[in-house]
Every structure is written in structure tokens, then in C-alpha cells.
Coordinates of C-alpha atoms in Angstrom, one line a residue:
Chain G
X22 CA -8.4 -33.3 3.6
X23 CA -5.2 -31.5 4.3
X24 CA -3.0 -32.4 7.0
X25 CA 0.8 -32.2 9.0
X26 CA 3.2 -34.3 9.7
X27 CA 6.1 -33.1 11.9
X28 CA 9.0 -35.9 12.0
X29 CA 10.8 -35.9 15.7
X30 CA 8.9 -33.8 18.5
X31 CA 12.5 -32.4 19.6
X32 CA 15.7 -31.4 17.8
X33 CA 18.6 -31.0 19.5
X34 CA 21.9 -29.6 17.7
X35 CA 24.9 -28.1 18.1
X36 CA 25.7 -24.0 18.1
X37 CA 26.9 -24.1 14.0
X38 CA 25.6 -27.3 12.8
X39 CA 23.0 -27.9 10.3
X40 CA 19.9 -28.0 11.3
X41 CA 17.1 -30.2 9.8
X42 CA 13.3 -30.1 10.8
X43 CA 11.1 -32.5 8.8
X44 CA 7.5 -31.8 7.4
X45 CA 5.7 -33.6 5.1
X46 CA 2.1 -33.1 4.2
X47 CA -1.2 -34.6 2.8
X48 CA -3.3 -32.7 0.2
X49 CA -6.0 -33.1 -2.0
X50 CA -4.8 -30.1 -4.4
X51 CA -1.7 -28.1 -4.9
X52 CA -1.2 -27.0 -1.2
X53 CA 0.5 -23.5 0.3
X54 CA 3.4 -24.1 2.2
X55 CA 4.5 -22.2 5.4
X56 CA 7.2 -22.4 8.2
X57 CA 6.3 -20.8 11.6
X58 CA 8.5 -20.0 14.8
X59 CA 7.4 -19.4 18.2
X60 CA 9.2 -18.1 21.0
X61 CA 8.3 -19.1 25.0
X62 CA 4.9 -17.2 25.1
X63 CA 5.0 -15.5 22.2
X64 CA 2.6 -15.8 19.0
X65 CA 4.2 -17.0 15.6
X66 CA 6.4 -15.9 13.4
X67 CA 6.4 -16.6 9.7
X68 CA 9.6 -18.2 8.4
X69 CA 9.0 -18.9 4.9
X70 CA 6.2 -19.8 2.8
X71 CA 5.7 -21.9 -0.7
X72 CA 2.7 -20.4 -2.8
X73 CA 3.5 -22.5 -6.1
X74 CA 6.7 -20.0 -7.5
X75 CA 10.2 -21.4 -6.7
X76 CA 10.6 -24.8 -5.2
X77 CA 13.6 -23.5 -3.2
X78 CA 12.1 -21.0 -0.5
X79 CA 14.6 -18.7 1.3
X80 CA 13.1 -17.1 4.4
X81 CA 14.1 -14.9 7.6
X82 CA 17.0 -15.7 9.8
X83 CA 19.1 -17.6 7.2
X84 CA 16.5 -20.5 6.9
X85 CA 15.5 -22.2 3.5
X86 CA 12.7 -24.7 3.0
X87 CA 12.5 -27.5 -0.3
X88 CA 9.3 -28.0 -1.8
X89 CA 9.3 -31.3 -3.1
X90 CA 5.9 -32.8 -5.1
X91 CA 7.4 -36.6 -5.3
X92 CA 8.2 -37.0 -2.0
X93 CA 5.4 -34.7 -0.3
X94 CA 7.8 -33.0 1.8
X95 CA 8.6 -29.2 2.8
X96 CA 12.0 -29.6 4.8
X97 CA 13.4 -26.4 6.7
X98 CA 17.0 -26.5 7.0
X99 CA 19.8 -23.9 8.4
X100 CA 23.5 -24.2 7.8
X101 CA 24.6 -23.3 10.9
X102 CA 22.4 -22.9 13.9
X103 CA 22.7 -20.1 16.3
X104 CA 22.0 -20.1 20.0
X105 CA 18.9 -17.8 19.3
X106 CA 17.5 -20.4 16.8
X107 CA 16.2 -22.4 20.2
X108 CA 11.9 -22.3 19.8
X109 CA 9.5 -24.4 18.5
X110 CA 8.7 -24.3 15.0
X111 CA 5.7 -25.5 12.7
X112 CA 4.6 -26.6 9.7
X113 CA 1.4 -25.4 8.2
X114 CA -0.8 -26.3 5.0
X115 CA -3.3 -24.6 3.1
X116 CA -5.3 -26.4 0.2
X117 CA -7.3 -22.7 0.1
X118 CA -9.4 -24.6 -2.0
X119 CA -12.8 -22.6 -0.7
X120 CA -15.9 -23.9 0.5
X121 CA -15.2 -24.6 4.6
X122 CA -11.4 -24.4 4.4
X123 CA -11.1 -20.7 2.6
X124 CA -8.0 -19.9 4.1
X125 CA -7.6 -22.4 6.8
X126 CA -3.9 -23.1 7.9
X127 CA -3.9 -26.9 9.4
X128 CA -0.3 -27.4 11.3
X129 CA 1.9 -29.8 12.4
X130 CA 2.6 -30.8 16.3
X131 CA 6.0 -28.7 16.2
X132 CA 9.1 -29.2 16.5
X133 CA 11.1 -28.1 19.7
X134 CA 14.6 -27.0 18.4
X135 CA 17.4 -27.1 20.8
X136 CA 21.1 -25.7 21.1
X137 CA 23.9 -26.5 22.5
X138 CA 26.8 -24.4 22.9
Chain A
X15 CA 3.2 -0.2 12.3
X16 CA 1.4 -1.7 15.1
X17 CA 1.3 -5.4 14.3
X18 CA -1.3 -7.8 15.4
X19 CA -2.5 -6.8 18.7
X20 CA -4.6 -9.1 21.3
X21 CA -7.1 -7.9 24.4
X22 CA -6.6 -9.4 27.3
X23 CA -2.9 -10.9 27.3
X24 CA -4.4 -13.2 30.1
X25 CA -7.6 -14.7 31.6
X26 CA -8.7 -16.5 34.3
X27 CA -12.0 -17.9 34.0
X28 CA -14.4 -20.2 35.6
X29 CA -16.3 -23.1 34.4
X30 CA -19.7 -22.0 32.6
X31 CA -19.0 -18.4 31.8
X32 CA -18.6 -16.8 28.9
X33 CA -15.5 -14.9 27.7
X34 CA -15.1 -12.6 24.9
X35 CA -11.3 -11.7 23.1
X36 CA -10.5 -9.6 21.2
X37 CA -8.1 -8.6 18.2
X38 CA -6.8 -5.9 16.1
X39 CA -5.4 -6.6 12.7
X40 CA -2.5 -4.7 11.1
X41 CA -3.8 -1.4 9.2
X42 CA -4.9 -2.1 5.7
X43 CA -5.9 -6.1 6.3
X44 CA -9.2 -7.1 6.0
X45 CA -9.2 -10.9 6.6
X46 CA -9.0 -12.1 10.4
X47 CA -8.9 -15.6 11.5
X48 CA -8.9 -17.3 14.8
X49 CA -6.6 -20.4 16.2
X50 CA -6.8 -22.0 19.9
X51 CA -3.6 -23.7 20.7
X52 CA -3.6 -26.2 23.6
X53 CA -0.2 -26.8 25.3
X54 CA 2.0 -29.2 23.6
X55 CA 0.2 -28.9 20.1
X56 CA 0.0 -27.0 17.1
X57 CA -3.1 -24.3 16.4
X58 CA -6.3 -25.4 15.4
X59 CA -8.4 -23.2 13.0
X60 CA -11.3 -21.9 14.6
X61 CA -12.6 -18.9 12.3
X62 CA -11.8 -16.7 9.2
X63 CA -13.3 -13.7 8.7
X64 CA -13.1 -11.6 5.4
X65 CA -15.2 -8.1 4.9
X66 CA -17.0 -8.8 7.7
X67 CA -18.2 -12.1 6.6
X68 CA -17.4 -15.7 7.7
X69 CA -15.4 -17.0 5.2
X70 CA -14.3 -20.5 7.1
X71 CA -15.0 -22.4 10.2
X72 CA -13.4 -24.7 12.0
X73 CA -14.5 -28.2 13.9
X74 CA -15.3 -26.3 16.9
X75 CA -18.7 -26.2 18.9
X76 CA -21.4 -23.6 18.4
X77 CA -20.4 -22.6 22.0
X78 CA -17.7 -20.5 19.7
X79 CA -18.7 -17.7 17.6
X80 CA -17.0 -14.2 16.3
X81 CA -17.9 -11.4 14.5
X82 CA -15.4 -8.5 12.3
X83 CA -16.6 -5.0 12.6
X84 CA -16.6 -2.5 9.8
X85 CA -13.2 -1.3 11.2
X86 CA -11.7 -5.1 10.8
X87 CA -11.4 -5.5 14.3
X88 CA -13.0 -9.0 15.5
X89 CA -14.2 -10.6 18.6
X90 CA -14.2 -14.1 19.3
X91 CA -16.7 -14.9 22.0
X92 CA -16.9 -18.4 24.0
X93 CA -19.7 -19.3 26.4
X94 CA -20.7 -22.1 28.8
X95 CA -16.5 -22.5 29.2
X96 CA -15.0 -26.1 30.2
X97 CA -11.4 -27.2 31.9
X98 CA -10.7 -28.1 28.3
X99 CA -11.1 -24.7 26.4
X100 CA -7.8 -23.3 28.2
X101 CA -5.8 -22.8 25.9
X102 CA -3.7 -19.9 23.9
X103 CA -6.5 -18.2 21.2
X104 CA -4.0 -16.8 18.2
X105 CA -5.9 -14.1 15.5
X106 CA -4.4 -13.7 12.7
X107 CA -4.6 -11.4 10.0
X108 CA -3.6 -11.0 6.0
X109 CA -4.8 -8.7 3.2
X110 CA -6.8 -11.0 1.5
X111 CA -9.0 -14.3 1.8
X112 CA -6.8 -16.4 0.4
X113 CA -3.6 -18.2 2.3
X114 CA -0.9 -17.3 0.0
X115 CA -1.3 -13.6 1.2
X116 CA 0.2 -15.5 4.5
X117 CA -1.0 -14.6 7.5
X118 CA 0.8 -12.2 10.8
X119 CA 0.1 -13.3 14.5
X120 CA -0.8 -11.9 17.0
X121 CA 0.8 -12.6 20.8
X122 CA -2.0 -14.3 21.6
X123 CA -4.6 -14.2 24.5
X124 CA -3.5 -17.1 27.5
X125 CA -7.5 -18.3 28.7
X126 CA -7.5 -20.6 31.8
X127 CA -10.9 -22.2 32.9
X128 CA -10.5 -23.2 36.4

């Protein structure tokens, strides 16, 4: 079965630090990849995905995700973060191997990303 | 183009009645899926739906249930409602079945059961 693991409930960093959220995942064949973001009472907003083509993913916003096999990780990072980087963001896995799970996303507990000036 | 649009924004419900949502998916994408996300946590996969059929379900009772319509549109419909099913309900939609389409969220409909 597929599943999330989100490393550190809240992130706090500096306006133009690097910032580093953690995700590692469990799966039972090649998995898809994704990064979400979502703003106070807003839906989600895809970041970045992995779907088995470069192991370096860029994405929106100047974020970049690593897939790597050995380690079972899919870190999103940012080299410097911006005030308007401040939301919660999640992980998300898809084995898409068929039967009950066709298409099913399982996510992570998010991460709350905070700023400082 | 609309994105991923979501009927009623809010609810306010009360214990054992039944609610019905609703969700539009982006022109041209014929896979829907539901998610309810309960404060503090991520989504949980409730429903896909592709061509009008079910293509996926969730570890949800069978007090949940959804349909697609021939226009892609879908309904997710809830009955006999508890304290515990307020939550945010997500749809999502892609252009195909599978996840490495990816998938385009909706706002989101806010349900309270009081």
C-alpha cells in the first residue's frame, strides 16, 4: 500500500533562505510523485510532479523537487523563500497501479511553511 | 478557462440529513475524483470517476456515493450526516484515468454538521 510521510508539521524560515520540506514515501511499484500548495481556504495547487522522466523536477514559483529511489524520498526545496511562499504544502503518491487505487492520490499530513521578514 | 469550479462554497448541516455537492471539471477533462479534508490533515480519497464510470473508491462508508453525468459534471452525495463528516470535500479533475495526467483542484465545498 502506498503511503506519506511528511517530516516536521511546521517550517519556519527566513525571507531569502532555503527552504527544505521533507517527504518520503512507501510504495509497492514505481510511484507518481506530486507537490501541492494550499493557501488559507483555498483548494490546492500543483507544484511539481515526478511521473518516471527526470529525477530533478522543476515546478511553479521557483520550486524544485529530487526524486530519489535509494533513499525513498521526494524533497521540495527553494533557494530563497519569499514572504508569499507562507501556506501549507503536501506531498502526494500515486502507485496508479489499477484495481481500487486507479488514480488515487494518498498525501502526507502537510507541512505549514512559515516566513519571517 | 474556468478551472475547477465547486457548488455550494459553504454548508451548514445537521446531524442525519443528507447533502449533495457538486463539481464542474475544466472543459475537455473527463476523469473526476473526490477528497474530504478534515482540519489539520491531508485529503483522503473518496472517489474517481472516469467516462462516467467508477474507476476508484476510497475507505469511506456506503453513506458516500457520486455519480459523473454525460457532461463530466459529478455529484457527490452524503446521507445520514455525523459531527465527524465536516470537513472540506476537494473534486478534482484531469484528462485521463491515470495520475500522471495530474490532477487540478477545485476551491473546495466547507460542510459543517452541527
Amino acid at each position: 500500500a502506498q503511503s506519506v510521510t511528511q517530516l516536521g508539521s511546521h517550517v519556519s524560515v527566513s525571507e531569502g533562505a532555503l527552504v527544505l520540506l521533507r517527504c518520503n514515501y512507501s510504495s509497492s511499484v514505481p510511484p507518481y510523485l506530486f507537490w501541492y500548495v494550499q493557501y488559507p481556504n483555498q483548494g490546492l495547487q500543483l507544484l511539481l510532479k515526478y511521473t518516471s522522466a527526470a529525477t530533478l523536477v522543476k515546478g511553479i514559483n521557483g520550486f524544485e523537487a529530487e526524486f530519489k529511489k535509494s533513499e525513498t524520498s521526494f524533497h521540495l526545496t527553494k533557494p530563497s523563500a519569499h514572504m508569499s511562499d507562507a501556506a501549507e504544502y503536501f506531498c502526494a503518491v500515486s502507485e496508479d497501479a489499477g484495481g481500487t487505487s486507479y488514480g488515487k492520490l494518498t498525501f502526507g499530513q502537510g507541512t505549514i511553511l512559515t516566513v519571517h521578514p | 478557462d474556468a478551472g475547477v469550479t465547486q457548488s455550494p462554497t459553504h454548508l451548514i448541516k445537521t446531524r442525519g440529513q443528507q447533502v449533495t455537492l457538486r463539481c464542474s471539471p475544466i472543459s475537455g477533462h473527463k476523469s473526476v475524483s473526490w477528497y474530504q479534508q478534515v482540519l489539520g490533515q491531508g485529503p483522503q480519497f473518496i472517489f474517481q470517476y472516469y467516462e462516467k464510470e467508477e474507476r476508484g473508491r476510497g475507505n469511506f462508508p456506503d453513506r458516500f456515493s457520486a455519480r459523473q453525468f454525460p457532461n463530466y459534471s459529478s455529484e457527490l452525495n452524503v446521507n445520514a450526516l455525523l459531527l465527524g463528516d465536516s470537513a472540506l470535500y476537494l473534486c478534482a479533475s484531469s484528462p485521463g484515468d491515470r495520475a500522471n495526467y495530474g490532477y487540478t483542484f477545485g476551491s473546495g465545498t466547507r460542510l459543517t454538521v452541527v
